[in-house]
C-alpha cells in the first residue's frame, strides 16, 4: 500500500503552489483539497488550529503545516529528485534566503495589501530594497537550484509572480521592470520555461481577477 498524500490549499495561493511544485518534482501523487479562505472548513481548523491557514499537507493521516516546513518534510521523506543542495553550507544558505523572503518580502506584501494610499510609496521603496538584495544574489546564479529548479527557486517564484501581477491590478508605475531588476526578470522568465512551473502556474487572468477581488474586499472592510 502506497503513501496517502493530500494537500489542503488554494490553487491561487503562492504558498500552496510551492508545495504542488515540490510534490510534482518528486513524482508524488496527491489529492488537492481546495479551501475557501473566507469560510474555512472544519478540516482546516482541525488540522491547523494554531494558524488556521493553508497549506496543510496530510501524509498517511498526519498533518504538516507552514509551507517552508512542508517543503523540508517532503525533501526528507522522499529522497528522489532532491530540491535542497547536498552540501551542508549550501543547504543552510538556501534556508537563510527562504526565511529572508518570507520574513521580509512576504511580510511587506501583507502590509502593502492593507496600506492606505499615502503609505504605498514608502512600502514600495522598502520592497525594492529587498529585491535589490535578491538581484545581487542572482548575479552569481542561473537558478538557485543549479542546473535544475530547487528549494529556493520554488520559494521565490510565486512570491515574485504575485508582485508582478499585483502591480498591474493596482495600475501603478511598475516597480518590477527589466530596467530596474534585469537579473530578477530574466530569472523569472527562465523559471517560467520549466515544465513543472508551466504546469502549476495560475493563468494570469485568473490571478488578476482574484487580486482585484481581494483589493476590493480589503477596501470595503470596516475601518
PDB file of C-alpha atoms in Angstrom:
ATOM      1  CA  UNK A   1       0.000   0.000   0.000  1.00  0.00           C
ATOM      2  CA  UNK A   2       1.425   3.369  -1.050  1.00  0.00           C
ATOM      3  CA  UNK A   3       1.510   6.687   0.719  1.00  0.00           C
ATOM      4  CA  UNK A   4      -1.722   8.636   1.019  1.00  0.00           C
ATOM      5  CA  UNK A   5      -0.953  12.295   0.365  1.00  0.00           C
ATOM      6  CA  UNK A   6      -3.455  15.154   0.449  1.00  0.00           C
ATOM      7  CA  UNK A   7      -2.900  18.892   0.217  1.00  0.00           C
ATOM      8  CA  UNK A   8      -5.331  21.422   1.632  1.00  0.00           C
ATOM      9  CA  UNK A   9      -4.683  24.637  -0.234  1.00  0.00           C
ATOM     10  CA  UNK A  10      -5.916  27.201  -2.706  1.00  0.00           C
ATOM     11  CA  UNK A  11      -4.993  26.967  -6.362  1.00  0.00           C
ATOM     12  CA  UNK A  12      -4.299  30.712  -6.446  1.00  0.00           C
ATOM     13  CA  UNK A  13      -2.055  30.717  -3.360  1.00  0.00           C
ATOM     14  CA  UNK A  14       1.709  31.185  -3.717  1.00  0.00           C
ATOM     15  CA  UNK A  15       2.211  29.015  -0.633  1.00  0.00           C
ATOM     16  CA  UNK A  16       0.060  26.136  -1.901  1.00  0.00           C
ATOM     17  CA  UNK A  17       1.787  26.298  -5.279  1.00  0.00           C
ATOM     18  CA  UNK A  18       5.173  25.869  -3.588  1.00  0.00           C
ATOM     19  CA  UNK A  19       4.017  22.519  -2.255  1.00  0.00           C
ATOM     20  CA  UNK A  20       2.416  21.404  -5.521  1.00  0.00           C
ATOM     21  CA  UNK A  21       5.665  22.035  -7.419  1.00  0.00           C
ATOM     22  CA  UNK A  22       7.713  20.110  -4.847  1.00  0.00           C
ATOM     23  CA  UNK A  23       5.323  17.144  -4.944  1.00  0.00           C
ATOM     24  CA  UNK A  24       5.356  17.105  -8.743  1.00  0.00           C
ATOM     25  CA  UNK A  25       9.154  17.251  -8.841  1.00  0.00           C
ATOM     26  CA  UNK A  26       9.223  14.229  -6.536  1.00  0.00           C
ATOM     27  CA  UNK A  27       6.610  12.415  -8.612  1.00  0.00           C
ATOM     28  CA  UNK A  28       4.236  12.114  -5.642  1.00  0.00           C
ATOM     29  CA  UNK A  29       0.561  11.511  -6.412  1.00  0.00           C
ATOM     30  CA  UNK A  30      -1.639  13.683  -4.185  1.00  0.00           C
ATOM     31  CA  UNK A  31      -5.226  14.749  -3.735  1.00  0.00           C
ATOM     32  CA  UNK A  32      -5.765  18.511  -3.765  1.00  0.00           C
ATOM     33  CA  UNK A  33      -8.473  19.864  -1.445  1.00  0.00           C
ATOM     34  CA  UNK A  34      -9.478  23.420  -2.394  1.00  0.00           C
ATOM     35  CA  UNK A  35     -10.042  25.626   0.656  1.00  0.00           C
ATOM     36  CA  UNK A  36     -12.414  28.603   0.883  1.00  0.00           C
ATOM     37  CA  UNK A  37     -10.412  31.094   2.935  1.00  0.00           C
ATOM     38  CA  UNK A  38     -13.486  33.266   3.566  1.00  0.00           C
ATOM     39  CA  UNK A  39     -15.325  30.284   5.045  1.00  0.00           C
ATOM     40  CA  UNK A  40     -12.667  27.993   6.489  1.00  0.00           C
ATOM     41  CA  UNK A  41     -13.524  24.320   6.615  1.00  0.00           C
ATOM     42  CA  UNK A  42     -13.738  22.272   9.834  1.00  0.00           C
ATOM     43  CA  UNK A  43     -10.954  20.087   8.398  1.00  0.00           C
ATOM     44  CA  UNK A  44      -8.558  23.036   8.070  1.00  0.00           C
ATOM     45  CA  UNK A  45      -9.401  24.308  11.562  1.00  0.00           C
ATOM     46  CA  UNK A  46      -8.881  20.845  12.989  1.00  0.00           C
ATOM     47  CA  UNK A  47      -5.558  20.177  11.273  1.00  0.00           C
ATOM     48  CA  UNK A  48      -4.074  23.668  11.680  1.00  0.00           C
ATOM     49  CA  UNK A  49      -5.730  25.051  14.830  1.00  0.00           C
ATOM     50  CA  UNK A  50      -2.824  27.390  15.655  1.00  0.00           C
ATOM     51  CA  UNK A  51      -2.556  29.437  12.437  1.00  0.00           C
ATOM     52  CA  UNK A  52      -5.763  28.288  10.704  1.00  0.00           C
ATOM     53  CA  UNK A  53      -4.249  28.791   7.270  1.00  0.00           C
ATOM     54  CA  UNK A  54      -3.081  26.906   4.201  1.00  0.00           C
ATOM     55  CA  UNK A  55      -1.233  24.922   3.065  1.00  0.00           C
ATOM     56  CA  UNK A  56      -1.643  21.750   5.091  1.00  0.00           C
ATOM     57  CA  UNK A  57      -0.029  18.535   3.889  1.00  0.00           C
ATOM     58  CA  UNK A  58      -1.650  15.311   5.083  1.00  0.00           C
ATOM     59  CA  UNK A  59       0.642  12.301   4.804  1.00  0.00           C
ATOM     60  CA  UNK A  60      -0.827   8.975   5.887  1.00  0.00           C
ATOM     61  CA  UNK A  61      -3.242  10.779   8.200  1.00  0.00           C
ATOM     62  CA  UNK A  62      -0.651  13.087   9.809  1.00  0.00           C
ATOM     63  CA  UNK A  63      -0.743  16.832   9.125  1.00  0.00           C
ATOM     64  CA  UNK A  64       2.217  19.138   8.483  1.00  0.00           C
ATOM     65  CA  UNK A  65       1.761  22.922   8.289  1.00  0.00           C
ATOM     66  CA  UNK A  66       3.692  26.031   7.145  1.00  0.00           C
ATOM     67  CA  UNK A  67       5.000  25.945   3.570  1.00  0.00           C
ATOM     68  CA  UNK A  68       8.737  26.045   4.368  1.00  0.00           C
ATOM     69  CA  UNK A  69       8.331  23.280   6.954  1.00  0.00           C
ATOM     70  CA  UNK A  70       6.303  21.216   4.464  1.00  0.00           C
ATOM     71  CA  UNK A  71       8.968  21.630   1.764  1.00  0.00           C
ATOM     72  CA  UNK A  72      11.629  20.287   4.110  1.00  0.00           C
ATOM     73  CA  UNK A  73       9.341  17.436   5.161  1.00  0.00           C
ATOM     74  CA  UNK A  74       8.834  16.486   1.515  1.00  0.00           C
ATOM     75  CA  UNK A  75      12.592  16.579   0.923  1.00  0.00           C
ATOM     76  CA  UNK A  76      13.344  14.391   3.943  1.00  0.00           C
ATOM     77  CA  UNK A  77      10.517  11.916   3.266  1.00  0.00           C
ATOM     78  CA  UNK A  78      11.027  11.341  -0.467  1.00  0.00           C
ATOM     79  CA  UNK A  79      14.742  11.237  -1.302  1.00  0.00           C
ATOM     80  CA  UNK A  80      14.434  11.122  -5.112  1.00  0.00           C
ATOM     81  CA  UNK A  81      14.937  14.306  -7.154  1.00  0.00           C
ATOM     82  CA  UNK A  82      16.412  16.344  -4.270  1.00  0.00           C
ATOM     83  CA  UNK A  83      15.428  20.002  -4.083  1.00  0.00           C
ATOM     84  CA  UNK A  84      17.860  21.070  -1.339  1.00  0.00           C
ATOM     85  CA  UNK A  85      21.622  21.154  -2.029  1.00  0.00           C
ATOM     86  CA  UNK A  86      23.742  18.245  -0.778  1.00  0.00           C
ATOM     87  CA  UNK A  87      26.380  20.486   0.774  1.00  0.00           C
ATOM     88  CA  UNK A  88      25.501  21.466   4.367  1.00  0.00           C
ATOM     89  CA  UNK A  89      26.651  25.066   3.933  1.00  0.00           C
ATOM     90  CA  UNK A  90      24.623  25.461   0.727  1.00  0.00           C
ATOM     91  CA  UNK A  91      21.574  23.970   2.479  1.00  0.00           C
ATOM     92  CA  UNK A  92      21.927  26.449   5.348  1.00  0.00           C
ATOM     93  CA  UNK A  93      22.306  29.300   2.854  1.00  0.00           C
ATOM     94  CA  UNK A  94      19.147  28.239   0.998  1.00  0.00           C
ATOM     95  CA  UNK A  95      17.237  28.163   4.289  1.00  0.00           C
ATOM     96  CA  UNK A  96      18.539  31.633   5.180  1.00  0.00           C
ATOM     97  CA  UNK A  97      17.299  33.153   1.913  1.00  0.00           C
ATOM     98  CA  UNK A  98      13.948  31.366   2.165  1.00  0.00           C
ATOM     99  CA  UNK A  99      13.496  32.872   5.619  1.00  0.00           C
ATOM    100  CA  UNK A 100      14.535  36.285   4.277  1.00  0.00           C
ATOM    101  CA  UNK A 101      11.873  36.069   1.561  1.00  0.00           C
ATOM    102  CA  UNK A 102       9.065  35.105   3.944  1.00  0.00           C
ATOM    103  CA  UNK A 103      10.039  37.419   6.803  1.00  0.00           C
ATOM    104  CA  UNK A 104      10.824  40.465   4.653  1.00  0.00           C
ATOM    105  CA  UNK A 105       9.218  40.320   1.211  1.00  0.00           C
ATOM    106  CA  UNK A 106       6.085  38.315   2.083  1.00  0.00           C
ATOM    107  CA  UNK A 107       5.550  40.322   5.275  1.00  0.00           C
ATOM    108  CA  UNK A 108       5.611  43.525   3.207  1.00  0.00           C
ATOM    109  CA  UNK A 109       3.089  42.094   0.730  1.00  0.00           C
ATOM    110  CA  UNK A 110       0.577  41.828   3.580  1.00  0.00           C
ATOM    111  CA  UNK A 111       1.415  45.354   4.715  1.00  0.00           C
ATOM    112  CA  UNK A 112       1.047  46.581   1.135  1.00  0.00           C
ATOM    113  CA  UNK A 113      -2.348  44.907   0.763  1.00  0.00           C
ATOM    114  CA  UNK A 114      -3.741  46.821   3.751  1.00  0.00           C
ATOM    115  CA  UNK A 115      -1.874  50.108   3.126  1.00  0.00           C
ATOM    116  CA  UNK A 116      -3.518  53.488   2.703  1.00  0.00           C
ATOM    117  CA  UNK A 117      -2.684  55.395  -0.486  1.00  0.00           C
ATOM    118  CA  UNK A 118      -0.264  57.697   1.332  1.00  0.00           C
ATOM    119  CA  UNK A 119       1.663  54.696   2.700  1.00  0.00           C
ATOM    120  CA  UNK A 120       2.175  52.902  -0.610  1.00  0.00           C
ATOM    121  CA  UNK A 121       5.255  54.799  -1.819  1.00  0.00           C
ATOM    122  CA  UNK A 122       7.242  54.116   1.345  1.00  0.00           C
ATOM    123  CA  UNK A 123       6.315  50.433   1.317  1.00  0.00           C
ATOM    124  CA  UNK A 124       7.327  50.089  -2.355  1.00  0.00           C
ATOM    125  CA  UNK A 125      10.717  51.635  -1.541  1.00  0.00           C
ATOM    126  CA  UNK A 126      11.249  49.044   1.154  1.00  0.00           C
ATOM    127  CA  UNK A 127      10.167  46.209  -1.146  1.00  0.00           C
ATOM    128  CA  UNK A 128      12.546  47.470  -3.861  1.00  0.00           C
ATOM    129  CA  UNK A 129      15.453  47.424  -1.408  1.00  0.00           C
ATOM    130  CA  UNK A 130      14.772  43.769  -0.650  1.00  0.00           C
ATOM    131  CA  UNK A 131      14.517  42.983  -4.371  1.00  0.00           C
ATOM    132  CA  UNK A 132      17.927  44.626  -4.887  1.00  0.00           C
ATOM    133  CA  UNK A 133      19.404  42.254  -2.328  1.00  0.00           C
ATOM    134  CA  UNK A 134      17.930  39.272  -4.209  1.00  0.00           C
ATOM    135  CA  UNK A 135      19.161  40.739  -7.506  1.00  0.00           C
ATOM    136  CA  UNK A 136      22.715  40.786  -6.168  1.00  0.00           C
ATOM    137  CA  UNK A 137      22.443  37.107  -5.244  1.00  0.00           C
ATOM    138  CA  UNK A 138      21.106  36.201  -8.688  1.00  0.00           C
ATOM    139  CA  UNK A 139      24.104  37.711 -10.466  1.00  0.00           C
ATOM    140  CA  UNK A 140      26.030  34.657  -9.329  1.00  0.00           C
ATOM    141  CA  UNK A 141      23.430  32.087 -10.356  1.00  0.00           C
ATOM    142  CA  UNK A 142      21.402  30.917 -13.332  1.00  0.00           C
ATOM    143  CA  UNK A 143      18.980  29.225 -10.935  1.00  0.00           C
ATOM    144  CA  UNK A 144      19.399  28.852  -7.198  1.00  0.00           C
ATOM    145  CA  UNK A 145      18.934  25.109  -7.675  1.00  0.00           C
ATOM    146  CA  UNK A 146      21.946  24.929 -10.017  1.00  0.00           C
ATOM    147  CA  UNK A 147      21.196  23.145 -13.279  1.00  0.00           C
ATOM    148  CA  UNK A 148      17.566  22.489 -12.327  1.00  0.00           C
ATOM    149  CA  UNK A 149      14.868  24.006 -10.154  1.00  0.00           C
ATOM    150  CA  UNK A 150      15.456  23.689  -6.406  1.00  0.00           C
ATOM    151  CA  UNK A 151      14.087  24.617  -2.986  1.00  0.00           C
ATOM    152  CA  UNK A 152      14.879  28.322  -3.145  1.00  0.00           C
ATOM    153  CA  UNK A 153      13.587  28.704  -6.709  1.00  0.00           C
ATOM    154  CA  UNK A 154      10.293  27.171  -5.553  1.00  0.00           C
ATOM    155  CA  UNK A 155      10.128  29.567  -2.598  1.00  0.00           C
ATOM    156  CA  UNK A 156      10.910  32.666  -4.651  1.00  0.00           C
ATOM    157  CA  UNK A 157       8.995  32.178  -7.879  1.00  0.00           C
ATOM    158  CA  UNK A 158       5.364  32.573  -6.814  1.00  0.00           C
ATOM    159  CA  UNK A 159       6.122  35.470  -4.469  1.00  0.00           C
ATOM    160  CA  UNK A 160       7.694  37.498  -7.275  1.00  0.00           C
ATOM    161  CA  UNK A 161       4.892  36.409  -9.627  1.00  0.00           C
ATOM    162  CA  UNK A 162       2.412  37.707  -7.024  1.00  0.00           C
ATOM    163  CA  UNK A 163       4.071  41.139  -7.086  1.00  0.00           C
ATOM    164  CA  UNK A 164       4.286  41.174 -10.880  1.00  0.00           C
ATOM    165  CA  UNK A 165       0.537  40.642 -11.207  1.00  0.00           C
ATOM    166  CA  UNK A 166      -0.471  42.857  -8.292  1.00  0.00           C
ATOM    167  CA  UNK A 167       1.347  45.845  -9.782  1.00  0.00           C
ATOM    168  CA  UNK A 168      -0.944  45.515 -12.821  1.00  0.00           C
ATOM    169  CA  UNK A 169      -4.086  45.308 -10.688  1.00  0.00           C
ATOM    170  CA  UNK A 170      -3.150  48.464  -8.800  1.00  0.00           C
ATOM    171  CA  UNK A 171      -2.435  50.237 -12.124  1.00  0.00           C
ATOM    172  CA  UNK A 172       0.586  51.935 -10.630  1.00  0.00           C
ATOM    173  CA  UNK A 173       4.044  52.591 -12.010  1.00  0.00           C
ATOM    174  CA  UNK A 174       5.657  49.207 -12.469  1.00  0.00           C
ATOM    175  CA  UNK A 175       8.310  48.617  -9.845  1.00  0.00           C
ATOM    176  CA  UNK A 176       9.498  45.222 -11.137  1.00  0.00           C
ATOM    177  CA  UNK A 177      10.900  46.010 -14.582  1.00  0.00           C
ATOM    178  CA  UNK A 178      13.867  44.821 -16.655  1.00  0.00           C
ATOM    179  CA  UNK A 179      15.352  48.299 -16.334  1.00  0.00           C
ATOM    180  CA  UNK A 180      15.297  48.157 -12.529  1.00  0.00           C
ATOM    181  CA  UNK A 181      15.829  44.424 -11.980  1.00  0.00           C
ATOM    182  CA  UNK A 182      17.249  42.838 -15.160  1.00  0.00           C
ATOM    183  CA  UNK A 183      18.622  39.710 -13.470  1.00  0.00           C
ATOM    184  CA  UNK A 184      15.473  39.120 -11.442  1.00  0.00           C
ATOM    185  CA  UNK A 185      13.234  39.473 -14.519  1.00  0.00           C
ATOM    186  CA  UNK A 186      15.474  37.203 -16.616  1.00  0.00           C
ATOM    187  CA  UNK A 187      15.465  34.665 -13.783  1.00  0.00           C
ATOM    188  CA  UNK A 188      11.651  34.691 -13.668  1.00  0.00           C
ATOM    189  CA  UNK A 189      11.480  34.146 -17.436  1.00  0.00           C
ATOM    190  CA  UNK A 190      13.823  31.134 -17.155  1.00  0.00           C
ATOM    191  CA  UNK A 191      11.695  29.619 -14.399  1.00  0.00           C
ATOM    192  CA  UNK A 192       8.512  30.065 -16.457  1.00  0.00           C
ATOM    193  CA  UNK A 193      10.056  27.857 -19.161  1.00  0.00           C
ATOM    194  CA  UNK A 194      10.491  24.912 -16.776  1.00  0.00           C
ATOM    195  CA  UNK A 195       7.778  22.297 -17.350  1.00  0.00           C
ATOM    196  CA  UNK A 196       6.742  21.860 -13.712  1.00  0.00           C
ATOM    197  CA  UNK A 197       6.273  25.635 -13.348  1.00  0.00           C
ATOM    198  CA  UNK A 198       4.325  25.840 -16.608  1.00  0.00           C
ATOM    199  CA  UNK A 199       2.017  23.072 -15.378  1.00  0.00           C
ATOM    200  CA  UNK A 200       1.479  24.660 -11.959  1.00  0.00           C
ATOM    201  CA  UNK A 201       1.316  28.370 -12.682  1.00  0.00           C
ATOM    202  CA  UNK A 202      -2.065  30.024 -12.279  1.00  0.00           C
ATOM    203  CA  UNK A 203      -3.247  31.599 -15.570  1.00  0.00           C
ATOM    204  CA  UNK A 204      -2.505  35.305 -15.428  1.00  0.00           C
ATOM    205  CA  UNK A 205      -6.099  36.463 -15.952  1.00  0.00           C
ATOM    206  CA  UNK A 206      -7.349  34.236 -13.128  1.00  0.00           C
ATOM    207  CA  UNK A 207      -4.613  35.639 -10.893  1.00  0.00           C
ATOM    208  CA  UNK A 208      -5.529  39.214 -11.838  1.00  0.00           C
ATOM    209  CA  UNK A 209      -9.260  38.616 -11.245  1.00  0.00           C
ATOM    210  CA  UNK A 210      -8.542  37.118  -7.834  1.00  0.00           C
ATOM    211  CA  UNK A 211      -6.396  40.070  -6.766  1.00  0.00           C
ATOM    212  CA  UNK A 212      -8.989  42.555  -7.979  1.00  0.00           C
ATOM    213  CA  UNK A 213     -11.468  40.761  -5.742  1.00  0.00           C
ATOM    214  CA  UNK A 214      -9.051  40.794  -2.778  1.00  0.00           C
ATOM    215  CA  UNK A 215      -8.260  44.503  -3.105  1.00  0.00           C
ATOM    216  CA  UNK A 216     -11.958  45.334  -3.381  1.00  0.00           C
ATOM    217  CA  UNK A 217     -12.725  43.154  -0.366  1.00  0.00           C
ATOM    218  CA  UNK A 218      -9.981  44.805   1.730  1.00  0.00           C
ATOM    219  CA  UNK A 219     -11.088  48.286   0.635  1.00  0.00           C
ATOM    220  CA  UNK A 220     -14.603  47.617   1.920  1.00  0.00           C
ATOM    221  CA  UNK A 221     -13.549  46.240   5.304  1.00  0.00           C
ATOM    222  CA  UNK A 222     -14.839  48.274   8.259  1.00  0.00           C
ATOM    223  CA  UNK A 223     -12.304  50.919   9.266  1.00  0.00           C
TER     224      UNK A 223
END
